[in-house]
Short mmCIF file of C-alpha atoms and ligand atoms in Angstrom, two decimals:
data_model
loop_
_atom_site.label_atom_id
_atom_site.label_comp_id
_atom_site.label_asym_id
_atom_site.label_seq_id
_atom_site.Cartn_x
_atom_site.Cartn_y
_atom_site.Cartn_z
CA MET A 968 0.91 -3.26 20.24
CA THR A 969 -1.54 -4.77 17.86
CA SER A 970 -4.51 -6.75 19.09
CA SER A 971 -5.05 -10.23 17.68
CA SER A 972 -7.28 -8.57 15.09
CA GLY A 973 -4.25 -6.66 13.79
CA LEU A 974 -5.77 -3.33 14.78
CA PRO A 975 -3.83 -0.58 16.53
CA ARG A 976 -3.80 -0.09 20.27
CA LEU A 977 -2.58 2.75 22.39
CA SER A 978 1.02 2.55 23.54
CA ARG A 979 1.76 2.29 27.25
CA ARG A 980 3.27 5.74 27.11
CA ALA A 981 0.15 7.04 25.46
CA LEU A 982 -2.04 5.35 28.03
CA LEU A 983 -0.17 7.05 30.83
CA GLY A 984 -1.13 10.31 29.23
CA SER A 985 -4.75 9.39 28.58
CA ALA A 986 -7.60 10.01 30.94
CA GLY A 987 -8.90 6.47 31.26
CA ALA A 988 -11.05 3.89 29.61
CA ALA A 989 -13.05 6.31 27.49
CA GLY A 990 -9.84 7.72 26.06
CA LEU A 991 -8.63 4.22 25.28
CA ALA A 992 -11.81 3.34 23.41
CA VAL A 993 -11.44 6.39 21.22
CA GLY A 994 -7.83 5.56 20.47
CA ALA A 995 -8.59 1.96 19.67
CA VAL A 996 -10.94 2.82 16.83
CA GLY A 997 -8.81 5.63 15.50
CA GLY A 998 -5.33 5.58 14.08
CA ALA A 999 -4.93 3.34 11.11
CA LEU A 1000 -8.59 2.52 10.89
CA GLY A 1001 -8.59 4.89 8.00
CA GLN A 1002 -12.14 4.25 6.95
CA GLN A 1003 -13.66 4.38 10.42
CA ALA A 1004 -15.03 7.45 12.06
CA LEU A 1005 -13.76 8.42 15.48
CA ALA A 1006 -16.26 8.80 18.24
CA ALA A 1007 -16.27 12.19 19.92
CA PRO A 1008 -14.33 12.08 23.18
CA ALA A 1009 -16.52 11.39 26.20
CA ALA A 1010 -17.22 14.35 28.43
CA GLY A 1011 -14.71 14.70 31.21
CA THR A 1012 -11.96 12.62 29.62
CA GLY A 1013 -9.95 15.71 28.93
CA GLY A 1014 -8.77 14.16 25.68
CA SER A 1015 -9.71 15.00 22.12
CA THR A 1016 -10.25 12.96 18.99
CA GLY A 1017 -7.13 14.46 17.48
CA ALA A 1018 -5.02 13.54 20.49
CA ALA A 1019 -6.25 9.93 20.37
CA LEU A 1020 -5.36 9.78 16.69
CA GLY A 1021 -1.86 10.99 17.48
CA ARG A 1022 -1.32 8.45 20.26
CA ALA A 1023 -2.40 5.36 18.32
CA THR A 1024 0.45 2.92 17.70
CA ILE A 1025 1.08 -0.07 15.47
CA PRO A 1026 4.12 -2.09 16.60
CA PHE A 1027 6.94 -2.59 14.13
CA HIS A 1028 7.87 -6.07 15.40
CA GLY A 1029 5.79 -9.16 14.73
CA PRO A 1030 5.42 -12.14 12.40
CA ARG A 1031 4.19 -9.91 9.57
CA GLN A 1032 5.65 -6.53 8.74
CA ALA A 1033 3.40 -3.65 9.78
CA GLY A 1034 1.67 -1.78 6.96
CA ILE A 1035 0.22 -4.81 5.19
CA LEU A 1036 -2.76 -6.00 7.20
CA GLN A 1037 -3.72 -2.70 8.83
CA PRO A 1038 -6.14 -0.42 6.99
CA ALA A 1039 -4.37 2.26 4.98
CA GLN A 1040 -3.50 5.39 6.95
CA ALA A 1041 -4.33 8.93 5.81
CA ARG A 1042 -0.83 9.57 4.44
CA VAL A 1043 1.87 7.56 2.75
CA GLN A 1044 5.41 8.05 1.51
CA LEU A 1045 6.56 5.43 -0.98
CA ALA A 1046 10.23 5.38 -1.89
CA ALA A 1047 12.88 3.18 -3.47
CA PHE A 1048 16.62 3.27 -2.76
CA ASP A 1049 19.55 1.92 -4.76
CA LEU A 1050 22.64 0.55 -3.06
CA ALA A 1051 25.65 2.77 -3.67
CA ASP A 1052 28.14 1.52 -6.23
CA GLY A 1053 31.23 0.37 -4.51
CA ALA A 1054 32.15 -2.78 -2.73
CA GLY A 1055 29.72 -5.08 -4.55
CA GLY A 1056 29.13 -8.70 -3.46
CA THR A 1057 29.90 -9.38 0.19
CA GLY A 1058 31.02 -5.78 0.75
CA SER A 1059 27.62 -4.50 -0.29
CA ARG A 1060 26.00 -7.21 1.77
CA ASP A 1061 27.76 -5.94 4.92
CA GLY A 1062 26.53 -2.42 4.19
CA LEU A 1063 23.01 -3.64 3.57
CA ARG A 1064 22.99 -5.66 6.80
CA LYS A 1065 24.08 -2.63 8.80
CA LEU A 1066 21.52 -0.42 7.10
CA LEU A 1067 18.60 -2.79 7.64
CA ARG A 1068 19.57 -3.21 11.27
CA GLN A 1069 19.60 0.55 11.72
CA TRP A 1070 16.41 1.12 9.71
CA SER A 1071 14.55 -1.57 11.66
CA ALA A 1072 15.63 -0.17 15.03
CA THR A 1073 14.62 3.30 13.89
CA ALA A 1074 11.23 2.18 12.56
CA ALA A 1075 10.51 0.39 15.85
CA ARG A 1076 11.32 3.51 17.86
CA LEU A 1077 9.36 5.88 15.63
CA ALA A 1078 6.36 3.52 15.73
CA ARG A 1079 6.41 3.86 19.53
CA GLY A 1080 6.51 7.63 19.25
CA GLU A 1081 10.16 7.93 20.29
CA ASP A 1082 12.90 9.98 18.64
CA ALA A 1083 15.07 8.44 15.93
CA PRO A 1084 18.33 7.00 17.34
CA SER A 1085 20.28 9.05 14.78
CA ALA A 1086 19.59 11.68 12.10
CA GLU A 1087 16.74 13.06 14.23
CA ASN A 1088 15.59 16.36 12.67
CA GLN A 1089 12.58 17.32 14.82
CA ILE A 1090 10.12 17.39 11.89
CA ALA A 1091 7.61 15.33 13.87
CA ARG A 1092 8.35 16.99 17.21
CA ASP A 1093 5.16 17.39 19.29
CA ALA A 1094 3.30 14.73 17.28
CA GLY A 1095 2.47 11.24 18.49
CA PRO A 1096 3.24 8.16 16.38
CA CYS A 1097 -0.09 8.58 14.50
CA SER A 1098 -0.21 4.83 13.64
CA LEU A 1099 3.14 5.02 11.83
CA THR A 1100 4.14 1.89 9.94
CA VAL A 1101 7.34 1.30 7.98
CA THR A 1102 7.39 -1.64 5.54
CA PHE A 1103 10.56 -2.77 3.76
CA GLY A 1104 10.81 -4.67 0.46
CA PHE A 1105 13.67 -5.96 -1.72
CA GLY A 1106 13.86 -5.50 -5.49
CA ALA A 1107 15.34 -8.19 -7.77
CA SER A 1108 18.46 -6.05 -8.39
CA LEU A 1109 19.35 -6.13 -4.69
CA PHE A 1110 20.16 -9.83 -4.85
CA ASP A 1111 22.56 -9.48 -7.78
CA LYS A 1112 24.38 -6.50 -6.24
CA THR A 1113 24.96 -8.31 -2.96
CA GLY A 1114 26.01 -11.66 -4.43
CA LEU A 1115 22.79 -13.31 -3.29
CA THR A 1116 21.31 -14.15 -6.69
CA ASP A 1117 20.82 -17.78 -5.69
CA ARG A 1118 18.65 -16.73 -2.74
CA ARG A 1119 16.34 -14.47 -4.73
CA PRO A 1120 12.71 -15.57 -4.26
CA ALA A 1121 11.48 -17.45 -7.30
CA ALA A 1122 8.71 -15.06 -8.30
CA LEU A 1123 10.86 -11.91 -8.00
CA ALA A 1124 11.30 -11.51 -11.77
CA PRO A 1125 10.60 -8.30 -13.72
CA LEU A 1126 6.91 -7.74 -14.36
CA PRO A 1127 6.01 -8.15 -18.04
CA ASP A 1128 5.09 -5.17 -20.19
CA PHE A 1129 1.36 -4.72 -20.63
CA PRO A 1130 -0.38 -3.06 -23.60
CA GLU A 1131 -0.79 0.71 -23.13
CA ASP A 1132 1.81 0.85 -20.32
CA ALA A 1133 3.71 4.16 -20.29
CA ILE A 1134 6.31 3.24 -17.69
CA ASP A 1135 8.93 5.75 -16.55
CA ARG A 1136 11.87 3.51 -15.57
CA ALA A 1137 13.45 6.25 -13.45
CA ARG A 1138 10.43 6.10 -11.15
CA SER A 1139 10.22 2.30 -11.18
CA ASP A 1140 12.02 -0.67 -9.58
CA GLY A 1141 14.92 -0.04 -7.17
CA ASP A 1142 16.98 -2.21 -4.80
CA LEU A 1143 15.06 -1.38 -1.61
CA TRP A 1144 11.43 -0.33 -1.30
CA VAL A 1145 10.00 1.52 1.68
CA GLN A 1146 6.33 2.18 2.42
CA ILE A 1147 5.75 4.64 5.26
CA GLY A 1148 2.14 5.13 6.40
CA ALA A 1149 0.86 7.46 9.13
CA ASP A 1150 -2.23 9.45 9.95
CA ASP A 1151 -0.18 12.66 9.78
CA ALA A 1152 1.81 14.04 6.85
CA LEU A 1153 4.68 15.38 8.99
CA VAL A 1154 5.06 12.07 10.81
CA ALA A 1155 5.33 10.18 7.51
CA PHE A 1156 7.78 12.64 5.95
CA HIS A 1157 9.87 12.70 9.12
CA ALA A 1158 10.36 8.94 8.95
CA LEU A 1159 11.35 9.12 5.30
CA ARG A 1160 13.95 11.85 5.87
CA VAL A 1161 15.45 10.02 8.83
CA LEU A 1162 15.79 6.78 6.84
CA GLN A 1163 17.25 8.68 3.90
CA ARG A 1164 19.86 10.42 6.07
CA GLN A 1165 20.78 7.17 7.79
CA ALA A 1166 21.36 5.57 4.38
CA ALA A 1167 24.00 8.13 3.38
CA GLY A 1168 27.00 6.34 1.87
CA THR A 1169 25.12 3.03 1.61
CA ALA A 1170 22.03 3.75 -0.49
CA THR A 1171 20.59 6.71 -2.38
CA LEU A 1172 16.99 7.66 -3.03
CA ARG A 1173 15.89 6.49 -6.49
CA TRP A 1174 12.29 7.73 -6.44
CA GLN A 1175 9.76 9.01 -3.96
CA MET A 1176 5.97 9.48 -4.12
CA ALA A 1177 3.56 10.94 -1.58
CA GLY A 1178 0.00 9.71 -1.29
CA PHE A 1179 -3.08 10.20 0.82
CA GLY A 1180 -6.42 8.72 1.74
CA ARG A 1181 -9.25 9.69 3.99
CA THR A 1182 -8.43 11.12 7.41
CA PRO A 1183 -9.94 9.02 10.21
CA GLY A 1184 -12.94 10.83 11.65
CA ALA A 1185 -13.69 12.77 8.45
CA THR A 1186 -16.90 10.83 7.74
CA PRO A 1187 -19.84 10.65 10.14
CA HIS A 1188 -20.06 6.87 9.74
CA PRO A 1189 -17.38 4.25 9.21
CA MET A 1190 -17.23 3.53 5.48
CA THR A 1191 -14.92 2.34 2.72
CA GLY A 1192 -12.81 5.17 1.28
CA ARG A 1193 -13.12 6.78 -2.15
CA ASN A 1194 -10.52 7.27 -4.84
CA LEU A 1195 -10.04 10.41 -6.97
CA MET A 1196 -12.59 9.16 -9.52
CA GLY A 1197 -15.14 9.35 -6.70
CA GLN A 1198 -15.66 5.60 -6.48
CA VAL A 1199 -15.96 3.62 -3.29
CA ASP A 1200 -12.73 1.62 -3.56
CA GLY A 1201 -11.63 -1.40 -1.52
CA THR A 1202 -14.93 -3.21 -0.98
CA ASN A 1203 -14.06 -6.63 -2.35
CA ASN A 1204 -10.60 -6.92 -0.88
CA PRO A 1205 -9.75 -10.28 0.64
CA LYS A 1206 -10.08 -10.08 4.42
CA PRO A 1207 -7.97 -11.71 7.15
CA GLY A 1208 -9.82 -14.75 8.47
CA GLN A 1209 -11.48 -15.56 5.16
CA ASP A 1210 -10.88 -19.02 3.74
CA GLY A 1211 -7.49 -19.16 1.99
CA PHE A 1212 -6.50 -15.59 2.93
CA GLU A 1213 -3.09 -16.50 4.38
CA GLU A 1214 -2.14 -18.74 1.45
CA LYS A 1215 -3.16 -16.15 -1.12
CA ILE A 1216 -1.34 -13.23 0.50
CA PHE A 1217 1.68 -14.74 2.33
CA THR A 1218 4.31 -17.20 1.11
CA GLY A 1219 4.65 -20.66 2.63
CA GLY A 1220 7.71 -22.92 2.74
CA ASP A 1221 10.54 -22.78 5.25
CA GLY A 1222 13.29 -20.68 3.62
CA TRP A 1223 14.27 -17.14 4.63
CA PHE A 1224 11.26 -15.74 2.73
CA ALA A 1225 8.61 -17.96 4.39
CA GLY A 1226 5.80 -15.76 5.70
CA GLY A 1227 6.73 -12.93 3.36
CA THR A 1228 4.69 -11.43 0.56
CA TYR A 1229 5.24 -9.66 -2.78
CA ALA A 1230 4.27 -6.01 -3.25
CA VAL A 1231 3.27 -4.79 -6.70
CA VAL A 1232 3.51 -1.00 -6.85
CA ARG A 1233 2.10 0.95 -9.81
CA ARG A 1234 1.63 4.69 -10.19
CA ILE A 1235 -1.58 4.90 -12.21
CA ARG A 1236 -2.57 8.32 -13.52
CA MET A 1237 -6.26 9.01 -13.89
CA LEU A 1238 -7.44 10.96 -16.93
CA LEU A 1239 -9.72 12.96 -14.70
CA ASP A 1240 -10.86 15.53 -17.28
CA ASN A 1241 -12.19 12.76 -19.53
CA TRP A 1242 -13.64 10.84 -16.61
CA GLU A 1243 -15.47 13.80 -15.13
CA ASN A 1244 -17.08 14.55 -18.50
CA LEU A 1245 -18.72 11.12 -18.43
CA PRO A 1246 -22.28 11.07 -16.99
CA THR A 1247 -22.59 9.24 -13.67
CA ASP A 1248 -24.60 6.31 -15.08
CA ARG A 1249 -21.84 5.64 -17.64
CA GLN A 1250 -19.16 5.94 -14.97
CA GLU A 1251 -21.06 3.34 -12.97
CA ARG A 1252 -21.12 0.95 -15.93
CA VAL A 1253 -17.35 1.33 -16.35
CA ILE A 1254 -16.80 0.02 -12.82
CA GLY A 1255 -19.92 -2.12 -12.35
CA ARG A 1256 -20.88 -0.45 -9.07
CA ARG A 1257 -23.04 2.51 -8.05
CA LYS A 1258 -21.10 5.67 -7.40
CA SER A 1259 -23.25 6.84 -4.48
CA ASP A 1260 -22.77 3.84 -2.21
CA GLY A 1261 -20.59 1.30 -4.05
CA ALA A 1262 -23.40 -1.27 -4.45
CA PRO A 1263 -22.94 -3.65 -7.40
CA LEU A 1264 -25.16 -2.95 -10.44
CA SER A 1265 -26.61 -6.45 -9.94
CA GLY A 1266 -28.37 -5.09 -6.83
CA GLY A 1267 -28.18 -4.88 -3.05
CA THR A 1268 -25.84 -2.83 -0.92
CA GLU A 1269 -22.07 -2.28 -1.01
CA THR A 1270 -21.36 -5.61 0.67
CA THR A 1271 -23.83 -7.71 -1.36
CA ALA A 1272 -22.02 -10.36 -3.42
CA VAL A 1273 -21.83 -9.37 -7.09
CA ASP A 1274 -24.08 -11.47 -9.37
CA LEU A 1275 -22.23 -11.50 -12.69
CA THR A 1276 -25.11 -13.39 -14.38
CA ALA A 1277 -27.82 -10.86 -13.44
CA ARG A 1278 -29.62 -9.10 -16.33
CA GLY A 1279 -31.68 -5.93 -16.43
CA ALA A 1280 -35.23 -5.53 -17.76
CA ASP A 1281 -33.76 -5.03 -21.27
CA GLY A 1282 -31.99 -8.40 -21.07
CA ALA A 1283 -28.52 -6.84 -21.00
CA LEU A 1284 -25.96 -7.85 -18.38
CA ALA A 1285 -26.44 -5.72 -15.24
CA VAL A 1286 -22.65 -5.66 -14.77
CA PRO A 1287 -21.38 -5.00 -18.33
CA ALA A 1288 -18.96 -7.39 -20.04
CA ASP A 1289 -16.10 -4.85 -19.79
CA ALA A 1290 -16.94 -3.57 -16.28
CA HIS A 1291 -13.82 -3.34 -14.10
CA ILE A 1292 -15.18 -5.56 -11.31
CA ARG A 1293 -16.16 -8.30 -13.79
CA VAL A 1294 -12.78 -8.36 -15.54
CA ALA A 1295 -10.78 -8.11 -12.27
CA ALA A 1296 -12.85 -10.54 -10.18
CA PRO A 1297 -11.09 -13.66 -8.85
CA GLY A 1298 -13.88 -15.73 -10.45
CA SER A 1299 -12.85 -14.41 -13.89
CA ASN A 1300 -9.14 -15.09 -13.23
CA GLY A 1301 -8.83 -18.61 -11.86
CA GLY A 1302 -9.15 -17.39 -8.26
CA ALA A 1303 -6.33 -14.81 -8.55
CA ALA A 1304 -6.42 -12.58 -5.48
CA MET A 1305 -4.42 -9.73 -4.04
CA LEU A 1306 -4.69 -7.43 -1.03
CA ARG A 1307 -5.02 -3.92 -2.47
CA ARG A 1308 -3.80 -1.13 -0.18
CA GLY A 1309 -3.61 1.91 -2.41
CA PHE A 1310 -3.43 5.67 -1.89
CA SER A 1311 -4.39 8.68 -3.98
CA TYR A 1312 -1.80 11.13 -5.27
CA ALA A 1313 -2.11 14.67 -6.63
CA ASP A 1314 1.09 16.34 -7.86
CA GLY A 1315 -0.04 19.46 -9.73
CA VAL A 1316 -0.54 19.73 -13.49
CA LEU A 1317 1.20 18.26 -16.50
CA ALA A 1318 2.45 20.26 -19.50
CA ASP A 1319 -0.91 19.77 -21.27
CA GLY A 1320 -2.78 21.23 -18.30
CA SER A 1321 -4.26 17.95 -17.14
CA PRO A 1322 -3.99 16.91 -13.48
CA ASP A 1323 -1.05 14.73 -12.49
CA ALA A 1324 -3.24 12.73 -10.14
CA GLY A 1325 -4.34 9.17 -9.65
CA LEU A 1326 -3.74 6.04 -7.66
CA LEU A 1327 -0.59 4.72 -6.01
CA PHE A 1328 -1.66 1.10 -6.44
CA VAL A 1329 -0.06 -1.19 -3.87
CA ALA A 1330 -1.09 -4.85 -3.80
CA PHE A 1331 0.27 -7.69 -1.66
CA GLN A 1332 0.11 -11.32 -2.75
CA ALA A 1333 1.84 -14.68 -2.24
CA ASP A 1334 2.72 -14.97 -5.93
CA PRO A 1335 2.49 -12.10 -8.44
CA MET A 1336 2.32 -14.62 -11.29
CA LYS A 1337 -0.93 -15.89 -9.79
CA GLY A 1338 -2.16 -12.51 -8.51
CA PHE A 1339 -1.38 -9.23 -10.25
CA VAL A 1340 0.03 -10.48 -13.57
CA PRO A 1341 -2.91 -12.52 -14.91
CA VAL A 1342 -5.42 -9.94 -13.71
CA GLN A 1343 -3.53 -7.01 -15.24
CA ARG A 1344 -3.12 -8.95 -18.52
CA LYS A 1345 -6.86 -9.26 -18.67
CA LEU A 1346 -7.55 -5.68 -17.56
CA ALA A 1347 -5.18 -4.29 -20.20
CA ARG A 1348 -7.16 -6.08 -22.91
CA GLY A 1349 -10.77 -5.78 -21.82
CA ASP A 1350 -11.34 -3.33 -18.96
CA GLY A 1351 -13.61 -0.33 -19.67
CA LEU A 1352 -11.63 1.60 -17.06
CA SER A 1353 -8.39 1.39 -19.06
CA ARG A 1354 -9.57 4.24 -21.33
CA PHE A 1355 -9.39 6.53 -18.29
CA ILE A 1356 -6.08 5.52 -16.70
CA ARG A 1357 -2.34 5.23 -17.56
CA HIS A 1358 0.18 3.04 -15.73
CA GLU A 1359 3.23 5.29 -15.38
CA SER A 1360 5.58 3.47 -13.03
CA SER A 1361 6.03 -0.07 -11.83
CA GLY A 1362 7.82 -2.08 -9.18
CA LEU A 1363 7.81 -5.57 -7.75
CA TYR A 1364 9.36 -6.18 -4.33
CA ALA A 1365 9.82 -9.17 -2.05
CA VAL A 1366 8.54 -8.07 1.35
CA PRO A 1367 10.20 -10.25 4.01
CA PRO A 1368 8.33 -11.48 7.07
CA GLY A 1369 8.31 -9.22 10.11
CA ALA A 1370 11.21 -9.02 12.56
CA PRO A 1371 10.95 -10.30 16.13
CA GLU A 1372 11.76 -7.94 19.00
CA GLY A 1373 15.51 -7.19 18.80
CA GLY A 1374 15.77 -8.51 15.22
CA TYR A 1375 15.73 -6.71 11.89
CA VAL A 1376 13.89 -7.17 8.60
CA GLY A 1377 15.81 -9.47 6.27
CA GLN A 1378 17.92 -11.01 9.06
CA ALA A 1379 17.24 -14.59 7.94
CA LEU A 1380 18.69 -13.70 4.54
CA LEU A 1381 21.68 -11.67 5.66
CA ASP A 1382 23.01 -13.22 8.92
C1 LIG B 1697 -4.32 -5.64 -11.63
C2 LIG B 1697 -5.09 -5.29 -10.64
C3 LIG B 1697 -5.87 -4.03 -10.53
C4 LIG B 1697 -5.56 -2.76 -10.96
C5 LIG B 1697 -4.31 -2.29 -11.67
C6 LIG B 1697 -6.66 -1.92 -10.60
C7 LIG B 1697 -6.75 -0.54 -10.84
C8 LIG B 1697 -7.79 0.29 -10.44
N1 LIG B 1697 -8.94 -0.06 -9.80
C9 LIG B 1697 -9.74 1.02 -9.57
C10 LIG B 1697 -11.00 1.07 -8.95
C11 LIG B 1697 -11.70 -0.04 -8.43
N2 LIG B 1697 -11.26 -1.33 -8.41
C12 LIG B 1697 -12.23 -2.13 -7.83
C13 LIG B 1697 -12.16 -3.49 -7.64
C14 LIG B 1697 -11.07 -4.30 -7.96
N3 LIG B 1697 -9.92 -3.94 -8.61
C15 LIG B 1697 -9.08 -5.02 -8.73
C16 LIG B 1697 -7.82 -5.06 -9.32
C17 LIG B 1697 -7.16 -3.96 -9.90
N4 LIG B 1697 -7.58 -2.69 -9.97
C18 LIG B 1697 -9.74 -6.12 -8.11
C19 LIG B 1697 -9.15 -7.52 -7.99
C20 LIG B 1697 -10.96 -5.68 -7.65
C21 LIG B 1697 -12.01 -6.52 -6.95
C22 LIG B 1697 -12.91 -7.16 -7.95
C23 LIG B 1697 -13.99 -7.97 -7.28
O1 LIG B 1697 -13.68 -9.07 -6.82
O2 LIG B 1697 -15.13 -7.52 -7.21
C24 LIG B 1697 -13.35 -1.29 -7.47
C25 LIG B 1697 -14.65 -1.76 -6.84
C26 LIG B 1697 -14.63 -1.77 -5.35
C27 LIG B 1697 -13.71 -2.77 -4.74
O3 LIG B 1697 -14.01 -3.96 -4.68
O4 LIG B 1697 -12.64 -2.36 -4.33
C28 LIG B 1697 -13.01 0.02 -7.82
C29 LIG B 1697 -13.84 1.26 -7.62
C30 LIG B 1697 -9.04 2.13 -10.12
C31 LIG B 1697 -9.57 3.55 -10.08
C32 LIG B 1697 -7.86 1.68 -10.66
C33 LIG B 1697 -6.77 2.43 -11.31
C34 LIG B 1697 -6.58 3.70 -11.23
FE1 FE2 B 1698 -9.51 -2.01 -9.34
#
């Protein structure tokens, strides 16, 4: 149940267990509203903030897949699967159809807080749905393996190599991509394990990455989240309802992929030791925004429009020529826009003792050749931030439109 604003509502089951209107209000602002604080439960409701968080639901079915328009949850599991070698062509297509039917039915049940129809392992027992979303995408290789090359969406071609890329191919690409978000780590991992077990014999896990963001209710005031460099990250994302939003993020036309979107997924390691040795004022010039509150260096508050022409008292550009927000801005890239929905990751230390930590960059757009690719080309050449990051894995996936009640993701392609 998502309201017309795309925000989570409480499920009917959850409502039956809640103590009334006050409980509902708490639930409605919680869940996937990752950057919003939860109000304390009203006296006498008998509920708790944590319980409301657990009960919040985002429906799987709808015109758009869940997990695109909703704010990022506190936890994510990203994974890619490869179809098993075997039948090939129509044989593989039959297996894929069966799998997507099963995965969709499972995702819909888990999103309602119900048990998986098969491969249930009790990992999330006692937890509510916690705003679980499961989003499915198709890699270019899927179309060749299933004899559907002629139906591959036009822009689903391998991403080009960019200067300074250090891509690990074993943790890139894949036939099927899955993004599982939830406001609880066990709920997200549970969904991944169930999908993986259900895929046995049809598809095997190629790579998997766990990520996180801010837990709803952790900040006293609703605010944009921070990344592991300590920056307020996500301010200038396109927003539903803005002029041209739909056209920039979702595909048009009338084929099977109409209303879909492309997901660019990049694991980007942050060179945190170098970054943290940089004084705050220099860090701010690398991004072009203040670290404390995310306000642009041209002045104002976090939400003030950036003035790329503004100059300081010394005559120098207030937002430096190589500042990340100048180089990445749609105005510097022919209007190129994407909906960024990233997560942090932290996976211990590397052999040289540096942290294996950074950003699981996920961006949705109607055409990667007009969104991610031109922007990344420019960033790779002239972004001050590039000295502090390394792109280590890469994927591009066609994310089909959502499935109606009783349908499954990809049905228009496979039936
Ligand atoms: C190719 C696209 C982008 C990559 C890759 C990327 C990596 C990356 N970004 C940050 C931190 C911030 N990015 C911010 C803004 C921003 N970034 C991109 C694109 C990519 N970023 C765009 C299009 C924008 C918006 C620009 C604008 O219109 O102003 C910001 C500022 C706050 C915000 O608007 O979100 C931060 C901070 C990191 C750390 C990173 C790789 C690790
Ligand atoms: Fe960025």
